[in-house]
XYZ file of C-alpha atoms in Angstrom:
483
model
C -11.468 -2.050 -80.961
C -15.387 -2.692 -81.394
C -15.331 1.564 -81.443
C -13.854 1.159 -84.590
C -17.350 -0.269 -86.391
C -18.595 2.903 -85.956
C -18.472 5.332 -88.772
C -18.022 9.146 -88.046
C -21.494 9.613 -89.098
C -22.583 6.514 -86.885
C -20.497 8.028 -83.748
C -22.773 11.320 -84.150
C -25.665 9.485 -84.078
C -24.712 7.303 -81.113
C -23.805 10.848 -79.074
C -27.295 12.211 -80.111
C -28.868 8.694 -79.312
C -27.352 9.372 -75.552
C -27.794 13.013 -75.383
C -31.643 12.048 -76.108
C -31.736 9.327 -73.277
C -30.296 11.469 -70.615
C -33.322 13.331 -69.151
C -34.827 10.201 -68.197
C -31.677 8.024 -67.613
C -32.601 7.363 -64.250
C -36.101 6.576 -64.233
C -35.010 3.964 -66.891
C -32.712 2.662 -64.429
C -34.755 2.872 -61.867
C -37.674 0.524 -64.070
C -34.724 -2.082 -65.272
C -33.280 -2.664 -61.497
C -36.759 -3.913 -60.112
C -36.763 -6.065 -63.289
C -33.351 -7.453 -62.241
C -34.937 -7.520 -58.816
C -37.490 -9.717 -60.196
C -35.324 -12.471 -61.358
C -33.263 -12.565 -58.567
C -30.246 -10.583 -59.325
C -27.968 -9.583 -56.546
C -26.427 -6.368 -56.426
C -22.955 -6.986 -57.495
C -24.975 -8.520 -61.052
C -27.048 -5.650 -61.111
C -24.404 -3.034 -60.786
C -22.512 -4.974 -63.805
C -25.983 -4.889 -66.258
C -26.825 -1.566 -65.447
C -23.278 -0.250 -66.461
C -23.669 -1.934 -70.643
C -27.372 -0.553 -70.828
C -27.402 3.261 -73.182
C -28.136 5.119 -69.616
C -24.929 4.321 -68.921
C -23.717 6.053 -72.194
C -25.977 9.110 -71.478
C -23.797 9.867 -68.714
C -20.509 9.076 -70.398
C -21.540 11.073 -73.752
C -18.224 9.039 -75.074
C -18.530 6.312 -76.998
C -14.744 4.603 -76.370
C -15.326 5.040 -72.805
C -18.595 3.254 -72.499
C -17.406 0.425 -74.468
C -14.196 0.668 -72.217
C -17.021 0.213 -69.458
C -19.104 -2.718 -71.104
C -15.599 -4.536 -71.616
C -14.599 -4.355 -67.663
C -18.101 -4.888 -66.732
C -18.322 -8.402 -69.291
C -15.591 -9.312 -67.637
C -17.294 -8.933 -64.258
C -20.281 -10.471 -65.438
C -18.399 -13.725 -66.674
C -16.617 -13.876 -63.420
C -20.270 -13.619 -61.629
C -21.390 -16.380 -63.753
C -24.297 -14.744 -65.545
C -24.016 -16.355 -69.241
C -23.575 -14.331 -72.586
C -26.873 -15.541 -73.770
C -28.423 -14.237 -70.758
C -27.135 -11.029 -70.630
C -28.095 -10.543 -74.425
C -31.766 -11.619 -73.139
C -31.669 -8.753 -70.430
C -30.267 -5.916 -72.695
C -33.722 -6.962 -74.936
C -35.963 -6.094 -71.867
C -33.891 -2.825 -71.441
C -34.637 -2.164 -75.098
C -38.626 -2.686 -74.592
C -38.186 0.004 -71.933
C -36.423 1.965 -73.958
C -39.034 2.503 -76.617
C -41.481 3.711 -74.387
C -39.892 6.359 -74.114
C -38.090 7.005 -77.303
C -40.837 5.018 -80.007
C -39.530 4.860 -83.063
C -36.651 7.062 -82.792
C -33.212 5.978 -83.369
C -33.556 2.636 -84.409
C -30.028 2.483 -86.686
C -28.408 3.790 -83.475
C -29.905 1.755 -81.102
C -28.907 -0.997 -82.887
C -25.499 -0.316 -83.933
C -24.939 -0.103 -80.322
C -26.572 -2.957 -79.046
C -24.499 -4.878 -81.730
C -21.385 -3.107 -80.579
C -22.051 -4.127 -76.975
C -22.654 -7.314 -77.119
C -19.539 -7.587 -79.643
C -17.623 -6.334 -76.550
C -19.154 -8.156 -73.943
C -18.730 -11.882 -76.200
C -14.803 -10.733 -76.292
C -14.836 -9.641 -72.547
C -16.712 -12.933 -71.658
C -14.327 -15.232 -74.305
C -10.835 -13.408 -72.401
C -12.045 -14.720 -69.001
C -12.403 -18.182 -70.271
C -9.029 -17.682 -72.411
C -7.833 -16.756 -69.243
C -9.234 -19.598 -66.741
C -7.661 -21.751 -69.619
C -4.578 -20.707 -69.802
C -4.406 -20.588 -66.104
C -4.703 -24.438 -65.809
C -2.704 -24.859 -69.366
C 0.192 -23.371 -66.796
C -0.434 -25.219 -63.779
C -0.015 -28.645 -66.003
C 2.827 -27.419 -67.929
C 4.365 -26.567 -64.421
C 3.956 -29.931 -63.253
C 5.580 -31.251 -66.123
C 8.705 -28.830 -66.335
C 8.892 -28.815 -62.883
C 12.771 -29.322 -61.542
C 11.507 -29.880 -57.792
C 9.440 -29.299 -54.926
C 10.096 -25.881 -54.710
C 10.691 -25.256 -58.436
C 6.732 -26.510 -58.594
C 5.303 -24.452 -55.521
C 7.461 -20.824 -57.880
C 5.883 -21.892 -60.642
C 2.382 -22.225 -59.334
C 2.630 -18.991 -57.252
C 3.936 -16.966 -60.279
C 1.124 -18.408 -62.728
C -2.084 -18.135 -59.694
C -0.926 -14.300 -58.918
C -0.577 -13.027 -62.682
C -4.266 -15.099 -63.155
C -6.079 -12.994 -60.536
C -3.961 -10.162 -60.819
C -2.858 -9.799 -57.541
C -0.045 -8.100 -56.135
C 1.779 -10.938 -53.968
C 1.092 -14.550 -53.674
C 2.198 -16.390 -50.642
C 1.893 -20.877 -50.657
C 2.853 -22.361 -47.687
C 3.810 -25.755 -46.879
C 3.197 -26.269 -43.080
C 4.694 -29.664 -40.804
C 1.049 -29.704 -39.027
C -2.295 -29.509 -40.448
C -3.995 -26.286 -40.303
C -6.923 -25.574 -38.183
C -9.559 -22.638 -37.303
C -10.469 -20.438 -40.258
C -8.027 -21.257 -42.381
C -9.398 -24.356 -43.178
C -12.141 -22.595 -45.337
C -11.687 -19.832 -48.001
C -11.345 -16.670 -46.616
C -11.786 -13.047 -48.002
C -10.143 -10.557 -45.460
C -9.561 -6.618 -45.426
C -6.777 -4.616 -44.072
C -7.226 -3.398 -40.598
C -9.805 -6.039 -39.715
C -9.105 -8.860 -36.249
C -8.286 -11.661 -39.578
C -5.872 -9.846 -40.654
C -3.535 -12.122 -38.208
C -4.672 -15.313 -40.274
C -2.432 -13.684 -43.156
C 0.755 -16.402 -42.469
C 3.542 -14.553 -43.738
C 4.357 -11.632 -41.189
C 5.603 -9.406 -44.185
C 2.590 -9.342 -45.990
C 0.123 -8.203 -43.090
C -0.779 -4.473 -43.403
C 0.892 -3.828 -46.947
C -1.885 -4.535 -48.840
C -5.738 -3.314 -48.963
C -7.193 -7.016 -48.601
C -6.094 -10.544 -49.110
C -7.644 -14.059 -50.197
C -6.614 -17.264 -47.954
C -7.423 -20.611 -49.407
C -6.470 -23.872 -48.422
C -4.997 -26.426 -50.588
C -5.610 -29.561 -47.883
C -4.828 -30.370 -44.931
C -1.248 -28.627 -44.672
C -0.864 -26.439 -47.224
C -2.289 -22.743 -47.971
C -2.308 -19.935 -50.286
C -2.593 -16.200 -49.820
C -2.927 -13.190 -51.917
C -2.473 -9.302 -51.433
C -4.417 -6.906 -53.353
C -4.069 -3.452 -53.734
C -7.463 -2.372 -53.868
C -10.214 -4.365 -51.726
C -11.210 -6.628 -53.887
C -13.569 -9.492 -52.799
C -13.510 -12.464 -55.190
C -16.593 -13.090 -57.293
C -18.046 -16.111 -57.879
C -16.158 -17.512 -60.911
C -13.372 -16.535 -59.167
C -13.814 -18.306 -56.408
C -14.269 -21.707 -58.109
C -11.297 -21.014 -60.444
C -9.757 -21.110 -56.843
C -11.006 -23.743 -55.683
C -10.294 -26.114 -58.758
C -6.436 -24.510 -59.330
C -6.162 -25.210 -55.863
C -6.934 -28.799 -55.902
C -4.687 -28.825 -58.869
C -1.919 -27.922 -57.010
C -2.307 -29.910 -53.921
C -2.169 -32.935 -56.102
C 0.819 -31.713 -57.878
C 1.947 -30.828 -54.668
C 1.549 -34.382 -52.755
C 2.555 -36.089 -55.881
C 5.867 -33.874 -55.999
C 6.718 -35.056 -52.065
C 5.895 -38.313 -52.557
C 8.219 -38.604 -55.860
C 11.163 -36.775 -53.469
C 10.520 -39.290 -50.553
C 11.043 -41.994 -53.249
C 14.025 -40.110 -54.128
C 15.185 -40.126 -50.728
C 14.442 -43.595 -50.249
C 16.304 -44.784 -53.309
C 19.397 -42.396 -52.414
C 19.727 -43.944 -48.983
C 19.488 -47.468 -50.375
C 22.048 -46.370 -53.140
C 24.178 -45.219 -50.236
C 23.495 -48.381 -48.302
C 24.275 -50.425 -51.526
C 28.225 -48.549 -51.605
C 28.387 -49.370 -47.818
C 28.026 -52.545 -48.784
C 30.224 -52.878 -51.619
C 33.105 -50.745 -49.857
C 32.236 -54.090 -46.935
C 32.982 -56.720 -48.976
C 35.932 -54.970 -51.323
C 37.354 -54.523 -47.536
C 36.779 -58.230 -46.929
C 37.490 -60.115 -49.891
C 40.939 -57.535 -49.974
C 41.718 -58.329 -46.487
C 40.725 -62.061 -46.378
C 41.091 -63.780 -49.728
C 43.177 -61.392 -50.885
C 45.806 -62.104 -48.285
C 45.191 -65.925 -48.643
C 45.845 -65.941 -51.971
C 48.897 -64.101 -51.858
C 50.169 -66.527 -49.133
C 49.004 -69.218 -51.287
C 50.941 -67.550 -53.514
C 53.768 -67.573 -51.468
C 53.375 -71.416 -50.104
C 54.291 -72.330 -53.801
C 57.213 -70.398 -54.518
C 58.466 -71.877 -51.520
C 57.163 -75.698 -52.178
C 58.992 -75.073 -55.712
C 62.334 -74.575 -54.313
C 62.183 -78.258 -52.623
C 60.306 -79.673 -55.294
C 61.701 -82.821 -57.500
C 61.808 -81.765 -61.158
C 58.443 -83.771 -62.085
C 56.214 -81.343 -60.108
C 57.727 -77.948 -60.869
C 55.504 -78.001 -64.250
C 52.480 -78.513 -62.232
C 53.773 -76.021 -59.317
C 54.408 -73.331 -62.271
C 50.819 -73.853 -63.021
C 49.403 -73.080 -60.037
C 51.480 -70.188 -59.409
C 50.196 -69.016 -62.371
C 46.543 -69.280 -61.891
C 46.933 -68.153 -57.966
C 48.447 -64.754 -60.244
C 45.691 -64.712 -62.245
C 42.941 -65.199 -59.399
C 45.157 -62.560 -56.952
C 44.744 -60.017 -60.529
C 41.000 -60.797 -60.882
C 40.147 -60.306 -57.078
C 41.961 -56.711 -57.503
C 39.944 -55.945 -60.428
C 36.395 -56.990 -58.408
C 37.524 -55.289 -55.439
C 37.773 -52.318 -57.678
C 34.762 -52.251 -59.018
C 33.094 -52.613 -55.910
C 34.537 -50.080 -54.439
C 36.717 -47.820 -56.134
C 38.963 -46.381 -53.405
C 41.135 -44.004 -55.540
C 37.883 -42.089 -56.048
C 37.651 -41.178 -52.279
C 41.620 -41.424 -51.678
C 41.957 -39.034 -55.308
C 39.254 -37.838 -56.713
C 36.768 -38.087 -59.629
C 39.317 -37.519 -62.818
C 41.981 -39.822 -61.723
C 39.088 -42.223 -60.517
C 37.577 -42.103 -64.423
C 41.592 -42.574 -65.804
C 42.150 -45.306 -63.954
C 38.797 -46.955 -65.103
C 40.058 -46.268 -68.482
C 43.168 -47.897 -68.037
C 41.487 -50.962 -66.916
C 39.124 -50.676 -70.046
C 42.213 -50.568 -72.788
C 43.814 -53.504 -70.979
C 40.524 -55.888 -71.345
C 39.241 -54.221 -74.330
C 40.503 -54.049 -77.866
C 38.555 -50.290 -78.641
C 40.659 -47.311 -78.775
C 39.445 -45.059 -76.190
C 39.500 -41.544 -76.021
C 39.104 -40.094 -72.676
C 38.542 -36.082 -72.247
C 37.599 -34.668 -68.907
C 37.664 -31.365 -67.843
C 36.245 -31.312 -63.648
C 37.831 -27.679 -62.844
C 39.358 -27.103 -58.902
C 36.734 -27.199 -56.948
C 35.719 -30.741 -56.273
C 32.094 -32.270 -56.675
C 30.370 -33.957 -53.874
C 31.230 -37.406 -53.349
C 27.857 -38.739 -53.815
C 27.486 -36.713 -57.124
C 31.268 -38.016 -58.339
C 29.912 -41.682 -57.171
C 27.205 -41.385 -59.939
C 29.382 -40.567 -62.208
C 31.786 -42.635 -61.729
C 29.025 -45.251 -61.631
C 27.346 -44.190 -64.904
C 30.728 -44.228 -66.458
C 31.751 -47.668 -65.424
C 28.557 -49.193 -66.620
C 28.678 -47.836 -69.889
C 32.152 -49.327 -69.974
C 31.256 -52.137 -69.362
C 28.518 -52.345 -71.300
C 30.727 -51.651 -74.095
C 33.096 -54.420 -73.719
C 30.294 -57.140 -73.043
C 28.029 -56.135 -76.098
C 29.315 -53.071 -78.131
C 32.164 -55.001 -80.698
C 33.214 -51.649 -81.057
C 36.368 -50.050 -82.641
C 36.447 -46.482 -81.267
C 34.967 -45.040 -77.564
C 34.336 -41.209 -76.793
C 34.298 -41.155 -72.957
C 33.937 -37.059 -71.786
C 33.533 -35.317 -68.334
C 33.035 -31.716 -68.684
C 31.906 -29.590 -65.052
C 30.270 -25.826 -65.527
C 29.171 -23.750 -63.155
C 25.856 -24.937 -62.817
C 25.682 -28.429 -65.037
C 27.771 -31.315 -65.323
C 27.874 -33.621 -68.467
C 29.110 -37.128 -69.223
C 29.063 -38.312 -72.134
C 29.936 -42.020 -73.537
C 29.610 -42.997 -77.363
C 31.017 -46.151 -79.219
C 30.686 -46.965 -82.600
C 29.509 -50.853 -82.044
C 27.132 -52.690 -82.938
C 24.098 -50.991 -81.384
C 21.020 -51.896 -80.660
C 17.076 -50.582 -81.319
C 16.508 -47.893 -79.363
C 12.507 -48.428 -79.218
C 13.009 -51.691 -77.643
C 16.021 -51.072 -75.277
C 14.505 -51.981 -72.285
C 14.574 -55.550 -73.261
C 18.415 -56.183 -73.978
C 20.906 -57.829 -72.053
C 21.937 -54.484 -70.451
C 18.769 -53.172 -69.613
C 19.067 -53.361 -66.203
C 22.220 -51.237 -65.915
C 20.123 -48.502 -68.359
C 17.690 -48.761 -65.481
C 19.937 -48.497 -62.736
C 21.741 -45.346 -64.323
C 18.790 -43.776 -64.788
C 17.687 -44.472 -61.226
C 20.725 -42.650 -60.380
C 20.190 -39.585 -62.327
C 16.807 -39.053 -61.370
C 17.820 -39.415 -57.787
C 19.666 -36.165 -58.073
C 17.177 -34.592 -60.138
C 19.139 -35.213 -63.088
C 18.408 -36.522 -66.721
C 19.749 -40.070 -68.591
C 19.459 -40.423 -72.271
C 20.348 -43.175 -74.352
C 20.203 -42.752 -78.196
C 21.091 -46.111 -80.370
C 20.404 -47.676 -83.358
C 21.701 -51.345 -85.040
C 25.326 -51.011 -86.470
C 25.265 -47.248 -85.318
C 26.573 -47.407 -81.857
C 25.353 -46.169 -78.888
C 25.141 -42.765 -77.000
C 24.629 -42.148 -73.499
C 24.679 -38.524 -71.687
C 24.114 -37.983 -68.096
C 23.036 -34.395 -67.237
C 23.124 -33.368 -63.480
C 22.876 -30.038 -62.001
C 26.226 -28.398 -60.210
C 24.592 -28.231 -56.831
C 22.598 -31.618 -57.140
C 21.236 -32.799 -53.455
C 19.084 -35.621 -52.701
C 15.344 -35.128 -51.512
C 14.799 -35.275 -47.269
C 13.090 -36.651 -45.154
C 9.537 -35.639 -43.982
C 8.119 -32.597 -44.715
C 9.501 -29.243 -44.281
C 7.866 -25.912 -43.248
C 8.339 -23.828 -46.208
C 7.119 -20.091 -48.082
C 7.296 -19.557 -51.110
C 6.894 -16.184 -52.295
């Protein structure tokens, strides 16, 4: 506390200092309001200077409590833009007035005081900066951390309400642009015809006055106060610039969901079409080879003796085609992941694995009853498969990790090897990089995170994290409150 400069013998002094100014207290006041008059002062600045001048301590006659008053009233001042340096200039012309009346008396008091005032009011002025600075510190960590649309509009609410210490914060996303009034900043009192602008219904009449501001064409913000409490100018521009903030965050947050949505549809259009042609090639190749298949058995009954060698052959590599087709057709489309389910899905991939692939693999999964939405056990399954994959094309590895474990609000799968490996810096430019790319595509689609973590002759890592309830962006734009 700046109180604490002052010695007990100093306090005294400071008492008798005020004590002395009383009797004429006012006509001081009187004298240094048409010199704020003069330079153009309006009366919320005027009500602020006259409150830090030593009048304002004659009346108090306590020393904490005036510099509890020059503290609130700094802050004022910063938030009505009048500058430190000015304010120091203006308690100088109160201190020429003050020695008309009081020459040469008190000087250690009088300036022990001034020092401990403007001490206050450069800590005042430096916590409403802090402040402003933290406040837009918050709205860009908030963009960052961000998990949505509606994660982003919480976060902004919580962090513009605690900044100008209101009592409840409304932002509003609207699906038409506003119009009238609201289109321009608004300061409104309980009671009063605008009250009705106030968008939420269960905010009008519970507080004593409100701020509207809008953030563009379609969105808005809204504050209750307690007290009325009309914003001052600094205010008022912090507004406007956090506003701006946010409606950038804001369009930028839609426009990364409507990406979202676009990519999840083509995903979805992408299975459609694999699920097509697994249908076809089962239905029409499939069945000609088999027949095929089926021709030669039959041509090898009647055969002479010189062509069963050949006719052997080409039974043989109609088996091997009829066993390749099946393993296309299932990676196209995997059916036993819609006819059982994700874990039988992810063993049967793993069977498939050990029979192409020297690697021991060791598969743990642990999915719980309640089953996962199809398009969340697609990604998985998806994720899974490429890694697999990826494995057996590049890894040379001896070992494989592949685990599935489902909590109640996060799911993880994990795939490690202990291969050859690759630099992680530069991953974007090996043979597999587009399958990286497309796994990652998938993750972010549900608002989920990929990581890869490799280095040469160390293997490779990859974890996909998704949220339990994962759901894909929709379309347009939604009427929406957040409180």
């Amino acid at each position: 506390m700046t109180e604490s400069l002052f010695t007990p013998a100093a306090r005294r002094h400071a008492v008798r200092l005020a004590r002395a100014i009383a009797p004429f207290a006012v006509r001081l006041e009187r004298r240094f309001r048409v010199v704020l008059r003069g330079r153009s002062y309006g009366a919320a600045e005027i009500r602020a200077l006259l409150a830090i001048t030593p009048a304002a301590l004659s009346r108090l006659l306590s020393l904490g409590r005036f510099l509890e008053q020059v503290d609130y009233n700094g802050c004022r001042l910063a938030k009505l833009n009048v500058p430190p340096g000015e304010v120091k200039e203006l308690l100088r012309e109160f201190g020429k007035l003050l020695e008309t009346q009081l020459p040469g008396r008190f000087h250690p008091a009088r300036e022990q005081l001034q020092l401990a005032t403007l001490l206050t009011l450069e800590t005042a002025f430096h916590r409403v900066r802090e402040a402003e600075a933290q406040a837009f510190f918050g709205l860009y960590r908030a963009e960052l951390e961000a998990r949505d649309l509606d994660d982003l509009m919480r976060r902004f609410v919580r962090i513009l309400t605690r900044t100008f210490h209101a009592r409840s914060g409304r932002l509003l996303l609207l699906d038409q642009s506003i119009g009238g009034k609201l289109t321009r900043p608004l300061y409104i009192e309980r009671g009063k015809p605008a009250e009705r602008l106030i968008a939420d219904p269960r905010m009008r009449g519970r507080y004593a006055s409100y701020w509207s501001h809008p953030l563009g064409a379609s969105a808005l913000v809204q504050f209750g106060f307690a007290v009325p409490y009309p914003w001052l100018p600094r205010e008022l521009a912090l507004l406007g610039a956090a506003g701006e903030r946010c409606r950038e965050a804001i369009e930028k947050a839609r426009l990364e969901g409507e990406i979202r949505r676009l990519e999840a549809q083509a995903r979805h259009t992408e299975e459609e079409e694999r699920r097509r042609i697994g249908r076809e090639l089962h239905d029409e190749a499939g069945q000609s080879l088999l027949l095929l298949r089926l021709q030669l058995d039959m041509m090898g009954r009647d055969a002479p003796a010189s062509l069963l060698p050949r006719i052997r052959e080409a039974c043989g590599v109609a088996e091997r085609t009829v066993e390749e087709l099946r393993r296309i057709v299932a990676a196209l489309s995997p059916a036993v992941l819609e006819r059982l389910g994700l874990a039988p899905a992810l063993r049967q991939l793993a069977a498939r694995f050990r029979k192409m692939h020297p690697a021991e693999l060791c598969l743990r999964i642990s999915v719980g009853s309640e089953a996962l939405p199809m398009h969340i056990q697609q990604t998985i399954y998806r994720v899974a498969q490429e890694s697999l994959q990826n494995i057996a094309k590049h890894s040379q590895a001896t070992h494989v990790n592949l685990s599935l474990h489902v909590a109640d609000k996060s799911i993880r799968l994990s795939v490690t090897d202990n291969g050859a490996g690759f630099n992680g810096k530069t991953a974007d430019s090996q043979p597999m990089s587009f399958g990286l790319a497309g796994m990652r595509e998938r993750a972010a689609i549900l608002g989920g995170t990929f990581v890869v973590r490799s280095s040469p002759g160390k293997g490779v890592s990859v974890t996909l994290l998704l949220p339990r309830g994962a759901q894909v962006a929709p379309n347009g734009k939604d009427s929406s409150t957040i409180n």
